[in-house]
Short mmCIF file of C-alpha atoms in Angstrom, two decimals:
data_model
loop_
_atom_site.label_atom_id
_atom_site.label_comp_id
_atom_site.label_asym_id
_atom_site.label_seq_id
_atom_site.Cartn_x
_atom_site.Cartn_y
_atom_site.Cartn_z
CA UNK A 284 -10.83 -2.29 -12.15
CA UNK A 285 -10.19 0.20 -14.17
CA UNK A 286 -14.69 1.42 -14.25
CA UNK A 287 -17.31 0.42 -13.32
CA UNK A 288 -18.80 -2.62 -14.64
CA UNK A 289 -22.01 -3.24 -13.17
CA UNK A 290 -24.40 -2.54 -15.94
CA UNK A 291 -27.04 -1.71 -13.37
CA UNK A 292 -24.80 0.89 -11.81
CA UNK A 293 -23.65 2.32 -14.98
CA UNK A 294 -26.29 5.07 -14.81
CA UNK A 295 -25.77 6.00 -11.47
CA UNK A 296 -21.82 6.06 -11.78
CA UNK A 297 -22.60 8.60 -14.75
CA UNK A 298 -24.61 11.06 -12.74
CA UNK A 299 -21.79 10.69 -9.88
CA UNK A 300 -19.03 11.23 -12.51
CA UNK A 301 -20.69 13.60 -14.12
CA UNK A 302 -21.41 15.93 -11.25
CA UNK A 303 -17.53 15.48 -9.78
CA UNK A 304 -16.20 16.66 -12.73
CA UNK A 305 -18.59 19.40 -13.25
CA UNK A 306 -17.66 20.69 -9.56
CA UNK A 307 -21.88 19.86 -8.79
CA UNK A 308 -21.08 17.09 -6.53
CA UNK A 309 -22.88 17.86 -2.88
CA UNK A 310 -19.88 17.76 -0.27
CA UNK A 311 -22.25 15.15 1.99
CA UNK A 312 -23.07 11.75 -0.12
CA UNK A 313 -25.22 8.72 1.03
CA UNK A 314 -24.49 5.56 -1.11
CA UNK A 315 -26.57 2.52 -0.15
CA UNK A 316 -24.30 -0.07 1.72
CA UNK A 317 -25.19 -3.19 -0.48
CA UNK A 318 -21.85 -5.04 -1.55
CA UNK A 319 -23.26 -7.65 -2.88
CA UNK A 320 -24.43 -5.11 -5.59
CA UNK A 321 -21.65 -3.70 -6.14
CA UNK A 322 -21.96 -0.46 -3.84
CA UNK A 323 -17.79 -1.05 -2.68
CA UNK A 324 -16.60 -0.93 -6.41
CA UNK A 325 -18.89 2.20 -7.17
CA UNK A 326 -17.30 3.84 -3.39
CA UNK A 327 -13.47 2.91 -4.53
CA UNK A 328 -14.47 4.25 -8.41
CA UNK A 329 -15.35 7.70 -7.41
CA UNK A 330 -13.16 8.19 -4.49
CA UNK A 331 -10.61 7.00 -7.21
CA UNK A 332 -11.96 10.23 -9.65
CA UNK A 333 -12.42 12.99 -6.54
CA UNK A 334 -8.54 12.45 -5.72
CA UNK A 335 -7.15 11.95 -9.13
CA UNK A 336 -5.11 15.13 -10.61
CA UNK A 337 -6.45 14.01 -14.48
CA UNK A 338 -9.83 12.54 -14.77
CA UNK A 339 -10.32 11.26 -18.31
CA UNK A 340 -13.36 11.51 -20.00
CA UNK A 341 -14.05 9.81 -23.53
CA UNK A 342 -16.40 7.54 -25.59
CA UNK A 343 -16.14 5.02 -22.28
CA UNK A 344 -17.21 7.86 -20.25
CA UNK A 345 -15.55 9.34 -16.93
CA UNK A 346 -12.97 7.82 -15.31
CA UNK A 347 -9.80 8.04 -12.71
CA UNK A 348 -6.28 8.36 -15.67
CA UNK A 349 -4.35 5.51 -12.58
CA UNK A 350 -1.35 7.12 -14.17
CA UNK A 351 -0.83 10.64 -11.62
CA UNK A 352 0.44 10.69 -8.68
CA UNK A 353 -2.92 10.39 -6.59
CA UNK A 354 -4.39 6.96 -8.65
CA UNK A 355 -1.18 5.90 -7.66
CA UNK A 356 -1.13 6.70 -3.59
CA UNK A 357 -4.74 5.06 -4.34
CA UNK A 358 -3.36 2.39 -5.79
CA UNK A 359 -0.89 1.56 -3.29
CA UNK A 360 -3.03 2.15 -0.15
CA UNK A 361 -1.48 5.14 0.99
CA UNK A 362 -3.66 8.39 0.27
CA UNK A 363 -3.23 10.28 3.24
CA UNK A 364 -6.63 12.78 1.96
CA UNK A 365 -8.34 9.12 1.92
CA UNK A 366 -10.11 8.31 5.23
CA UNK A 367 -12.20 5.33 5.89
CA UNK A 368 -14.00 4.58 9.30
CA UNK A 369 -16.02 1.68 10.10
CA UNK A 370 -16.78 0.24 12.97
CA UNK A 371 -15.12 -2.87 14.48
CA UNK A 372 -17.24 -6.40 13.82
CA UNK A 373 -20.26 -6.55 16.34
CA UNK A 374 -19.66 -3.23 17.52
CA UNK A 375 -21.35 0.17 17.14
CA UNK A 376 -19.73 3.32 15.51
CA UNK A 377 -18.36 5.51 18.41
CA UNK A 378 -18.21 9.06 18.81
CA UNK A 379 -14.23 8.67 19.43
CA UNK A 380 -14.09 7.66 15.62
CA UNK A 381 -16.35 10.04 14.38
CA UNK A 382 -14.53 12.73 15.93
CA UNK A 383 -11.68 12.12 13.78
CA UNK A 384 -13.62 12.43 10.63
CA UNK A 385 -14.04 16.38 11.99
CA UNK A 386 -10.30 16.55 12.53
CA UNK A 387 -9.52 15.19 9.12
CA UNK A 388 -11.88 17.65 7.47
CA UNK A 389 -10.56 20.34 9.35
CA UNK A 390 -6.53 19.62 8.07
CA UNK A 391 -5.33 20.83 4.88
CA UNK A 392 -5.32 17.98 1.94
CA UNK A 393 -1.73 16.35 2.10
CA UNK A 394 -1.50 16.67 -1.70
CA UNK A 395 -3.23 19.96 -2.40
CA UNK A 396 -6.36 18.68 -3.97
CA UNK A 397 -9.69 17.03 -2.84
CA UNK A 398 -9.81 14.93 0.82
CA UNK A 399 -12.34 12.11 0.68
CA UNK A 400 -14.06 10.39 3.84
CA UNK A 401 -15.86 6.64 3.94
CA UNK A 402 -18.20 6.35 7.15
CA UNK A 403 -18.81 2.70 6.43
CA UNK A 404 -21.69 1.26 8.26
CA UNK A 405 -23.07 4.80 9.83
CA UNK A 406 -26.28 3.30 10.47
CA UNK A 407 -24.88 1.76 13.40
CA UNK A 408 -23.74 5.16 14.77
CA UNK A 409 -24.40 6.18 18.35
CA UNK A 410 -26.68 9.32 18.88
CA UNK A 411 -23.09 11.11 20.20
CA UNK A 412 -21.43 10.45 16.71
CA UNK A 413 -24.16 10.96 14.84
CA UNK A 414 -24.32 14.24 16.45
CA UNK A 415 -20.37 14.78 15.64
CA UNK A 416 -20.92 13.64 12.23
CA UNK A 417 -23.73 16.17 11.60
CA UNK A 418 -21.50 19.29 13.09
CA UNK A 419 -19.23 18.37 10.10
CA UNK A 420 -21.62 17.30 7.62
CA UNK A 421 -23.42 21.44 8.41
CA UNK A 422 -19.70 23.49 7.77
CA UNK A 423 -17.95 21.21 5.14
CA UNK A 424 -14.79 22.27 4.33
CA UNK A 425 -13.90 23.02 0.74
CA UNK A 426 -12.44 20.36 -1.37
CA UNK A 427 -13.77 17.21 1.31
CA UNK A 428 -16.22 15.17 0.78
CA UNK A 429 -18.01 13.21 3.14
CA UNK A 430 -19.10 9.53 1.36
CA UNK A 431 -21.78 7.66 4.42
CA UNK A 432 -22.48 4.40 3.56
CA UNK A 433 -25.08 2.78 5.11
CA UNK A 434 -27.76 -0.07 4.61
CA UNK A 435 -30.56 1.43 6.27
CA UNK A 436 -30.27 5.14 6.27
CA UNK A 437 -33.62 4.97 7.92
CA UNK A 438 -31.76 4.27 11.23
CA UNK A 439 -29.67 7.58 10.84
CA UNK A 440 -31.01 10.73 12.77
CA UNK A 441 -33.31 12.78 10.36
CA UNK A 442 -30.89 16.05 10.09
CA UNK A 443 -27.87 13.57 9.30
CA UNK A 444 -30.04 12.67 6.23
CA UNK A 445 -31.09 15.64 5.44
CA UNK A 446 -27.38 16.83 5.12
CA UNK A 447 -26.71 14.12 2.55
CA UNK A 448 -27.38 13.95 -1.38
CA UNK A 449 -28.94 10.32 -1.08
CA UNK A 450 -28.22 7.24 -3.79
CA UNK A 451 -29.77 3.97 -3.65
CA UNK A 452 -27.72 1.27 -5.23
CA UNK A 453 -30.16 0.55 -7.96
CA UNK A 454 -31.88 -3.43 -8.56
CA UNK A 455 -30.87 -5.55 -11.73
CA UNK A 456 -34.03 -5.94 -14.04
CA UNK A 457 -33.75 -10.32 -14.40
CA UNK A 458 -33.06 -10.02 -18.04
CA UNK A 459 -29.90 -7.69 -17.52
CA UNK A 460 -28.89 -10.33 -14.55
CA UNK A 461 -29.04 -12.84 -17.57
CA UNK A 462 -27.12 -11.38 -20.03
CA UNK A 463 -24.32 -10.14 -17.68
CA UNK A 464 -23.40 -13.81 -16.21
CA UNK A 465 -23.27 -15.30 -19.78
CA UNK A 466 -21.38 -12.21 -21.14
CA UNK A 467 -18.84 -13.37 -17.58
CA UNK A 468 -19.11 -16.75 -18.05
CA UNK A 469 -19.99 -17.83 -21.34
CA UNK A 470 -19.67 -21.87 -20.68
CA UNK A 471 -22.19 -21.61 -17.78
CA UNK A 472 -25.80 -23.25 -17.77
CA UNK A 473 -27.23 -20.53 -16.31
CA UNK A 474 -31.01 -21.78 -15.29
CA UNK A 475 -33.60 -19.28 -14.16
CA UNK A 476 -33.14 -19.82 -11.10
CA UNK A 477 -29.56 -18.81 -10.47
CA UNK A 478 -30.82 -15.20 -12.17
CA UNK A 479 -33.57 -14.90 -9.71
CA UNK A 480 -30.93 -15.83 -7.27
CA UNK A 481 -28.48 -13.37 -8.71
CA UNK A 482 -31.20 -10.79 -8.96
CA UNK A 483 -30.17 -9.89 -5.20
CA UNK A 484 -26.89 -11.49 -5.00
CA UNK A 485 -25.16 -11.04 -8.57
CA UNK A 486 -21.43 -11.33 -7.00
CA UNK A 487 -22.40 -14.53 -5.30
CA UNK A 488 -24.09 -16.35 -7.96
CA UNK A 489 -20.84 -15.01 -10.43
CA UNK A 490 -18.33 -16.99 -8.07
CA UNK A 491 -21.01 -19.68 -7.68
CA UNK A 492 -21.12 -20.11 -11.51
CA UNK A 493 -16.95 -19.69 -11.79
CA UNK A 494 -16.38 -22.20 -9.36
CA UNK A 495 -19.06 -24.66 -10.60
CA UNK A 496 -20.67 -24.82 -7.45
CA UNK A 497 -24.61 -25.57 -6.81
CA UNK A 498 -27.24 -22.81 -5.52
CA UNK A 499 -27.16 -21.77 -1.68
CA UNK A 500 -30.59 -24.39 -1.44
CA UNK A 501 -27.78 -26.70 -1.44
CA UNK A 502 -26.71 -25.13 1.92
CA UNK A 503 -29.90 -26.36 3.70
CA UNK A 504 -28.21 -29.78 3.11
CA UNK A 505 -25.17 -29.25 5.26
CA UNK A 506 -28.29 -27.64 7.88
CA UNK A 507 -30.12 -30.81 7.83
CA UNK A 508 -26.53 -32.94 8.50
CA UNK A 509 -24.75 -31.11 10.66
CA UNK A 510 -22.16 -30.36 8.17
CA UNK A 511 -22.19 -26.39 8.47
CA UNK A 512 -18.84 -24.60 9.89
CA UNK A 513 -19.22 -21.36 10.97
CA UNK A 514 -16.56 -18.44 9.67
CA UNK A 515 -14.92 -17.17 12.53
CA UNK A 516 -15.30 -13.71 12.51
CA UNK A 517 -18.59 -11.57 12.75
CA UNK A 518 -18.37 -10.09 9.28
CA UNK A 519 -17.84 -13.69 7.75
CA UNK A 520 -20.57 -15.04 10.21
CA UNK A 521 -23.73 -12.16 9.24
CA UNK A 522 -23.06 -12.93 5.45
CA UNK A 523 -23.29 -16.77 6.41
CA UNK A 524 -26.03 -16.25 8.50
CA UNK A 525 -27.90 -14.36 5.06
CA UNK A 526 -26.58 -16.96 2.56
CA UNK A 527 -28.68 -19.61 4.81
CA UNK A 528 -31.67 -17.27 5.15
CA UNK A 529 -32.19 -16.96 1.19
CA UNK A 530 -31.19 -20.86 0.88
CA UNK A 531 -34.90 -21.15 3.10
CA UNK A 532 -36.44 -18.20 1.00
CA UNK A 533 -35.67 -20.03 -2.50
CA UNK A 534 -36.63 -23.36 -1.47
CA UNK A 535 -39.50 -22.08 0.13
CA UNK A 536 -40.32 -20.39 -2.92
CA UNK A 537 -39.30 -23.32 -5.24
CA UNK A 538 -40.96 -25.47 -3.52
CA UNK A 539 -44.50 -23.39 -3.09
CA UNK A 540 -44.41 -22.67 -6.50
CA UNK A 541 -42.99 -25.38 -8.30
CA UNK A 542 -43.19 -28.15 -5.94
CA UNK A 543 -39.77 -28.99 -5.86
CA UNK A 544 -37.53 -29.61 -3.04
CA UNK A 545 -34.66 -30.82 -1.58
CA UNK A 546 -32.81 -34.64 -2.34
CA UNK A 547 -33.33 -35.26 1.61
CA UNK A 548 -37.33 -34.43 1.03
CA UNK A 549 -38.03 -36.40 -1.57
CA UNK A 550 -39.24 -39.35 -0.21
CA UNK A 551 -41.51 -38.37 2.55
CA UNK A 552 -42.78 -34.12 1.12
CA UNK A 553 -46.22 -36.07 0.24
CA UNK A 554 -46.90 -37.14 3.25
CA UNK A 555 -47.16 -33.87 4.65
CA UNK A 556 -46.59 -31.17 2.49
CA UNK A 557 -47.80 -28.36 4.92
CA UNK A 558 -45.68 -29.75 7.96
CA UNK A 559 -42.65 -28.78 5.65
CA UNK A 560 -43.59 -25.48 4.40
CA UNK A 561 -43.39 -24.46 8.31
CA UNK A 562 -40.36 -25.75 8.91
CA UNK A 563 -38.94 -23.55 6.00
CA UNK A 564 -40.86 -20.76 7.18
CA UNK A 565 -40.53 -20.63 10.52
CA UNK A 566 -36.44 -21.21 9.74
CA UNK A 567 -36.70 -18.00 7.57
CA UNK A 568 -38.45 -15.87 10.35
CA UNK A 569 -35.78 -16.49 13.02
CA UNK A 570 -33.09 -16.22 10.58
CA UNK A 571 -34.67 -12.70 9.76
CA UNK A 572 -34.53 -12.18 13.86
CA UNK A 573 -31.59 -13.44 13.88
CA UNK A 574 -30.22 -11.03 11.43
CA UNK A 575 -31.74 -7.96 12.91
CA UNK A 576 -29.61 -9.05 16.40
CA UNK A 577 -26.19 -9.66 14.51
CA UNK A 578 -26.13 -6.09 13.67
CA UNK A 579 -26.33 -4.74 17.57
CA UNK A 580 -23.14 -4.18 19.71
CA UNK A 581 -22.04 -6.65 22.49
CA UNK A 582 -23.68 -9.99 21.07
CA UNK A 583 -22.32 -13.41 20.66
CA UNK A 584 -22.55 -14.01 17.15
CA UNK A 585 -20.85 -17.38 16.74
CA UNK A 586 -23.24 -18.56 20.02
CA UNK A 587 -26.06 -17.05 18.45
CA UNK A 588 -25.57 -18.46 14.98
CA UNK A 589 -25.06 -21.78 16.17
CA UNK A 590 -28.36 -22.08 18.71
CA UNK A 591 -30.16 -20.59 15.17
CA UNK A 592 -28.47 -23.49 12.75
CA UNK A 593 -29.20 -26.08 15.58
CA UNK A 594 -33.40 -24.78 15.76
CA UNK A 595 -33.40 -24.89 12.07
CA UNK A 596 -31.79 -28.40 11.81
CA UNK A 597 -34.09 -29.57 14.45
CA UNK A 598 -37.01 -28.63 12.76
CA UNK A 599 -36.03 -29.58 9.41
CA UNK A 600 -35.57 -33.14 10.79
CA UNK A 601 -38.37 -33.09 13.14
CA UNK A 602 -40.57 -32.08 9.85
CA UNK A 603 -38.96 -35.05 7.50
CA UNK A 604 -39.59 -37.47 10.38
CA UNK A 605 -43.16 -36.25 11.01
CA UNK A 606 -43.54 -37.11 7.13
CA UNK A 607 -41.88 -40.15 7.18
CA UNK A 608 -44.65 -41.35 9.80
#
């Protein structure tokens, strides 16, 4: 990708941009960990610019040249002043790893320019890496730059935040949502609800509408009959785990504010409208539980998932049957 092309990040990518090539950027960055917003493609984008030997800027705006020989160690995977740590799936972020971020800083860059570091996931530091990470994050070494990515940077100890220039991946007003899906995909029927959908998850709902595929509601569907197969690793399960939880948020919202609800409902929701409302709600609370636990160390997340999808199937069915009664 050769910028940025997020509309809702464009402002944010020119303030970034802007300060790199000015020499303003603050050598300690926190970027909101939100993928689904496109907070990966704005990391890659200016780690792309800090190393590149010829930035261009023009009528497009700021921008890695992928022509030197940097965009093209970038390209190929091979930096070696690029650094990325992240933890490994259902684990927390050691001090062991950390500690390497310090030696990398410390090391002259390879390639006599700028050395870039990704802490991916920091907010699931321990208090002894946290505490390495800050000794760095105080003395920064000329030239590196420190890039902490994290979801909640409320979890991160007070003086690592107060180390770090902090930007929030910004939110897609709905009409911007709207216009960017039928700029991507001009064929689609794109209903209102896919853009309050894509609101939160634009990437999602862009595949959803490339691959003609229905809304995640349809997910509570394979809930309900036992269909669901669970990814296998811990990454793939906590983004299954949140497609399911906003499948019971928008059909819990559909469905309280425009009474409408799913194929398997249809017959008996009249009965007793209020029996499935709970069902969907108290789904969504343990899912939300549920989510909170998938991002601690040592858990069983495939046993965990699976107890959850089992509660929310029972009660699903238990709440059709009470209103088929």
């Amino acid at each position: 990708m050769a910028r940025v092309s997020f509309p809702w990040i464009r402002p944010l990518w020119q303030q970034l941009s802007e300060a790199a090539l000015g020499g303003s950027l603050a050598h300690g960055i926190g970027i909101e960990y939100q993928p689904e917003l496109g907070s990966e493609q704005l990391l890659e984008q200016l780690s792309r610019l800090l190393l590149c030997q010829k930035p261009v800027q023009d009528t497009k705006g700021i921008r890695a040249c992928g022509q030197c020989k940097q965009c093209l160690l970038y390209k190929a995977g091979t930096h070696p002043d690029l650094l990325r740590i992240q933890p490994e799936p259902g684990k927390q972020l050691g001090v062991d790893a950390i500690r390497k971020v310090g030696a990398f800083a410390q090391q002259s860059a390879a390639q006599s320019g700028n050395k870039v570091v990704h802490v991916v996931h920091a907010d699931s530091m321990t208090l002894a890496a946290a505490n390495s990470l800050l000794k760095t994050l105080e003395e920064p070494p000329e030239n590196t730059y420190l890039i902490v990515s994290a979801a909640q940077f409320s979890l991160l100890l007070p003086t690592v935040r107060s180390r770090l220039m902090m930007f929030p991946i910004p939110r897609p007003p709905l009409d911007t949502i709207a216009a960017w899906l039928t700029q991507l995909v001009p064929d689609a029927t794109i209903s209102d609800a896919l853009v309050s959908y894509a609101q939160k998850r634009p990437l999602t709902a862009l595949q959803l509408l490339k691959d003609g595929q229905a809304l995640p509601q349809a997910m509570l569907d394979d809930v309900v009959f036992g269909s669901v197969q669970l990814p296998k690793d811990n990454e793939g399960i906590e983004q299954f785990v949140m497609s399911v939880i906003e499948s019971l948020h928008l059909t819990l919202r559909d469905y309280s504010e425009r009474n409408t609800y799913p194929t398997w409902a249809k017959a008996h929701v009249e009965t007793n409208p209020s029996g499935f409302a709970q069902a969907l709600s108290d789904c969504y609370q343990t899912g939300i539980v549920l989510r909170r636990e998938l991002q601690g160390p040592g858990l069983n997340a495939q046993l965990l998932s699976q107890r959850w999808l089992h509660d929310c199937r029972r009660r699903l069915l238990l709440a059709r049957e009470t209103m088929a009664n």
